[in-house]
């Protein structure tokens, strides 16, 4: 399939599902987990900052790390890739209702929402909220400039933890089940800025394929998904979405 065919297929699709990964946030200057580990943080292994054991051992250290990452993402801005996906969501939902478009993300930075996406399914949680260790209540963190961890639950007063899926934890069942359903039902699944190496990315795309839908990929690099995709663009998220969504070639 060439670009013109992919573009018209996307335009005609009645159900579109999108999976985004770190690649789309890189264009907003959001570092990957490992790239964020500079200075003081460089001496820690990722699992020393992002696992239930680490939090049990030293909750203050873990919260210090996450408060820093929260400040970083709140200083970043959504980029053209985020904005184009919000636009695609508006178009598809105007034509076909809320089931016509689903955004699933592996990112935890909240940039999709800030770009205007209504309710992305966040497979790995979010830096912008905390979850009560006692009652499970989830609430947004206060303003990044004044936030001092740990937050206290507004329902029961207990200490809260980052609302992030850590190493050694399962993805949230309800979010994953909804994502799988939408991938199964999609005419087009668009996989953007993720290597598709880590579960569940590869598995989600295969659900679309095995139910007769098409898989499109946007990634600067070839990935394990590339050979199985109907269309694959070697581009950043913003470049690729611009080419796929704009009516005229530049
Ligand atoms: Zn609580």
Coordinates of C-alpha atoms and ligand atoms in Angstrom, one line a residue:
X1 CA 0.0 0.0 0.0
X2 CA 1.4 3.5 -0.9
X3 CA 0.9 6.7 1.0
X4 CA -2.1 7.9 -1.1
X5 CA -3.9 4.5 -0.6
X6 CA -3.1 4.6 3.2
X7 CA -4.4 8.1 3.4
X8 CA -7.7 7.4 1.7
X9 CA -8.1 4.1 3.7
X10 CA -7.6 6.1 6.9
X11 CA -10.1 8.7 5.8
X12 CA -12.7 6.1 4.9
X13 CA -12.1 3.9 8.0
X14 CA -15.2 3.7 10.3
X15 CA -13.2 2.6 13.4
X16 CA -9.7 3.7 14.0
X17 CA -7.5 2.8 16.9
X18 CA -4.1 4.3 17.7
X19 CA -1.3 3.1 19.9
X20 CA 1.4 5.7 20.8
X21 CA 4.8 5.1 22.5
X22 CA 7.8 7.1 23.6
X23 CA 8.6 8.3 20.0
X24 CA 5.7 10.8 20.0
X25 CA 6.8 12.4 23.3
X26 CA 10.4 12.6 22.3
X27 CA 9.5 15.4 19.9
X28 CA 8.2 17.4 23.0
X29 CA 11.6 16.8 24.7
X30 CA 10.3 14.2 27.1
X31 CA 13.2 11.9 27.9
X32 CA 12.8 8.2 28.1
X33 CA 13.1 6.7 31.6
X34 CA 16.8 5.9 31.2
X35 CA 17.5 9.3 29.5
X36 CA 15.9 11.0 32.5
X37 CA 18.4 9.3 34.8
X38 CA 21.0 12.0 34.8
X39 CA 23.1 13.5 37.7
X40 CA 22.0 12.2 41.1
X41 CA 19.8 9.6 39.5
X42 CA 22.4 8.0 37.2
X43 CA 23.6 5.6 39.9
X44 CA 20.2 3.9 40.3
X45 CA 19.0 1.0 38.4
X46 CA 15.5 1.6 36.9
X47 CA 14.0 -1.0 39.2
X48 CA 15.4 0.9 42.2
X49 CA 13.1 3.8 41.3
X50 CA 10.1 2.1 39.7
X51 CA 9.1 -1.1 41.5
X52 CA 6.9 -2.1 44.4
X53 CA 10.1 -3.2 46.3
X54 CA 11.8 0.1 45.8
X55 CA 8.7 2.0 47.0
X56 CA 8.4 -0.3 50.0
X57 CA 12.1 0.3 50.8
X58 CA 12.3 4.0 50.3
X59 CA 9.0 5.8 49.4
X60 CA 10.6 9.2 49.8
X61 CA 13.3 8.5 47.2
X62 CA 10.7 7.1 44.7
X63 CA 8.4 10.0 45.2
X64 CA 11.3 12.4 44.7
X65 CA 12.0 10.8 41.4
X66 CA 8.4 10.9 40.2
X67 CA 7.9 14.5 41.5
X68 CA 10.8 15.5 39.3
X69 CA 9.4 13.7 36.2
X70 CA 6.0 15.3 36.9
X71 CA 7.6 18.7 36.9
X72 CA 9.5 17.9 33.6
X73 CA 6.3 16.8 31.7
X74 CA 4.3 19.8 33.0
X75 CA 7.0 22.1 31.5
X76 CA 6.9 20.3 28.2
X77 CA 4.3 21.1 25.5
X78 CA 2.3 18.8 23.2
X79 CA 3.7 18.7 19.7
X80 CA 2.2 18.6 16.2
X81 CA 1.8 14.8 16.5
X82 CA -0.3 15.0 19.6
X83 CA -2.4 17.8 18.0
X84 CA -3.0 15.9 14.8
X85 CA -4.2 12.8 16.7
X86 CA -6.6 15.0 18.7
X87 CA -7.8 16.4 15.3
X88 CA -8.3 12.8 13.9
X89 CA -10.3 11.9 17.0
X90 CA -12.6 14.9 16.5
X91 CA -13.1 14.0 12.8
X92 CA -13.8 10.4 13.4
X93 CA -16.1 10.9 16.4
X94 CA -18.0 13.6 14.5
X95 CA -18.7 11.0 11.8
X96 CA -19.2 7.9 13.8
X97 CA -19.5 8.6 17.5
X98 CA -17.2 7.8 20.3
X99 CA -16.5 4.2 19.2
X100 CA -15.1 5.4 15.9
X101 CA -11.8 6.4 17.5
X102 CA -9.8 5.1 20.4
X103 CA -6.4 6.3 21.5
X104 CA -4.2 3.9 23.5
X105 CA -0.9 5.1 24.9
X106 CA 2.1 3.7 26.6
X107 CA 3.1 7.2 27.6
X108 CA 2.6 8.5 31.1
X109 CA 3.1 12.2 30.4
X110 CA -0.5 13.4 29.9
X111 CA 0.4 15.3 26.7
X112 CA -2.4 13.7 24.6
X113 CA -5.0 15.1 27.0
X114 CA -3.3 18.5 27.0
X115 CA -3.4 18.4 23.2
X116 CA -7.2 17.8 23.3
X117 CA -7.6 14.0 23.2
X118 CA -10.7 13.2 25.3
X119 CA -9.8 10.1 27.2
X120 CA -6.8 8.1 26.0
X121 CA -6.4 4.6 27.5
X122 CA -3.2 4.9 29.5
X123 CA -1.7 1.4 29.6
X124 CA 1.2 2.4 32.0
X125 CA -0.7 4.9 34.2
X126 CA 0.1 8.6 34.4
X127 CA 2.6 10.9 36.1
X128 CA -0.2 13.4 36.7
X129 CA -2.1 11.4 39.3
X130 CA -1.5 9.4 42.5
X131 CA -3.4 6.4 43.8
X132 CA -4.2 5.7 47.4
X133 CA -2.3 2.8 48.9
X134 CA -5.3 2.0 51.2
X135 CA -8.5 2.6 49.3
X136 CA -7.3 2.8 45.6
X137 CA -8.8 6.3 45.0
X138 CA -7.0 8.1 42.2
X139 CA -6.6 11.9 42.2
X140 CA -4.7 14.4 40.2
X141 CA -1.5 15.8 41.7
X142 CA -1.6 19.5 42.7
X143 CA 0.2 22.2 40.7
X144 CA 3.7 21.0 39.9
X145 CA 5.3 24.2 41.2
X146 CA 4.0 23.7 44.7
X147 CA 3.7 19.9 44.9
X148 CA 5.5 18.3 47.9
X149 CA 5.2 14.5 48.0
X150 CA 3.8 12.3 49.2
X151 CA 0.1 13.3 48.5
X152 CA -2.6 12.4 50.9
X153 CA -5.8 10.7 49.8
X154 CA -8.8 13.1 49.8
X155 CA -11.1 10.2 50.7
X156 CA -9.4 8.4 53.5
X157 CA -6.3 10.5 54.3
X158 CA -3.8 7.7 53.7
X159 CA -0.5 8.1 51.8
X160 CA -0.7 7.8 48.0
X161 CA 1.7 6.2 45.6
X162 CA 2.5 7.2 41.9
X163 CA -0.3 6.0 39.6
X164 CA 2.2 4.3 37.4
X165 CA 2.6 0.7 36.4
X166 CA 5.9 -0.4 37.8
X167 CA 8.4 -3.1 36.9
X168 CA 6.9 -6.4 38.1
X169 CA 3.3 -5.1 38.1
X170 CA 0.5 -6.0 35.7
X171 CA -1.1 -3.6 33.3
X172 CA -4.5 -2.5 34.6
X173 CA -7.0 -5.3 33.5
X174 CA -9.9 -3.0 32.7
X175 CA -7.8 -0.6 30.5
X176 CA -6.1 -3.5 28.7
X177 CA -9.4 -5.3 28.0
X178 CA -10.9 -2.2 26.5
X179 CA -7.8 -1.6 24.4
X180 CA -7.9 -5.2 23.1
X181 CA -11.5 -4.9 22.3
X182 CA -11.0 -1.7 20.2
X183 CA -8.0 -3.2 18.4
X184 CA -10.1 -6.2 17.5
X185 CA -12.9 -4.1 16.1
X186 CA -10.8 -1.6 14.3
X187 CA -10.6 -1.2 10.5
X188 CA -7.3 0.6 10.9
X189 CA -4.8 0.3 13.7
X190 CA -2.1 3.0 13.7
X191 CA 1.0 2.2 15.7
X192 CA 3.1 5.3 16.3
X193 CA 6.6 5.7 17.9
X194 CA 6.8 2.4 19.7
X195 CA 9.3 -0.4 19.0
X196 CA 6.5 -2.9 19.2
X197 CA 8.9 -5.2 21.0
X198 CA 7.4 -5.0 24.5
X199 CA 4.1 -6.6 25.3
X200 CA 1.3 -5.5 24.6
X201 CA 2.2 -3.4 21.6
X202 CA 2.8 -6.2 19.1
X203 CA -0.1 -8.3 20.4
X204 CA -2.6 -5.4 20.0
X205 CA -1.7 -4.9 16.3
X206 CA -2.1 -8.6 15.7
X207 CA -5.6 -8.5 17.1
X208 CA -6.6 -6.0 14.4
X209 CA -4.9 -8.1 11.7
X210 CA -6.4 -11.4 12.7
X211 CA -9.9 -9.8 12.6
X212 CA -9.4 -8.4 9.1
X213 CA -8.3 -4.9 9.8
X214 CA -5.2 -3.1 8.5
X215 CA -2.1 -2.1 10.5
X216 CA -0.3 1.1 9.7
X217 CA 3.0 2.1 11.3
X218 CA 4.8 5.4 11.8
X219 CA 8.3 5.0 13.2
X220 CA 11.7 6.5 12.3
X221 CA 13.2 3.0 12.5
X222 CA 12.2 -0.4 11.2
X223 CA 10.6 -2.5 13.9
X224 CA 9.5 -6.1 14.3
X225 CA 6.0 -4.9 13.2
X226 CA 7.2 -3.4 10.0
X227 CA 7.0 -6.6 7.9
X228 CA 3.5 -7.4 9.1
X229 CA 2.1 -3.9 8.6
X230 CA 0.1 -3.0 5.5
X231 CA 1.8 0.4 5.4
X232 CA 4.9 1.7 7.2
X233 CA 6.3 5.2 7.2
X234 CA 9.9 5.8 8.2
X235 CA 9.2 9.2 9.9
X236 CA 8.8 10.8 13.3
X237 CA 5.3 10.9 14.7
X238 CA 4.6 14.5 13.6
X239 CA 6.1 14.1 10.1
X240 CA 4.3 10.8 9.6
X241 CA 0.9 12.0 10.8
X242 CA 1.2 15.2 8.7
X243 CA 1.9 13.1 5.6
X244 CA -0.9 10.6 6.4
X245 CA -3.6 13.2 7.3
X246 CA -3.0 16.2 5.0
X247 CA -4.9 16.3 1.8
X248 CA -2.1 17.6 -0.4
X249 CA 1.5 16.4 -0.5
X250 CA 4.0 19.0 0.6
Ligands
LIG1 ZN1 -7.7 6.5 50.3

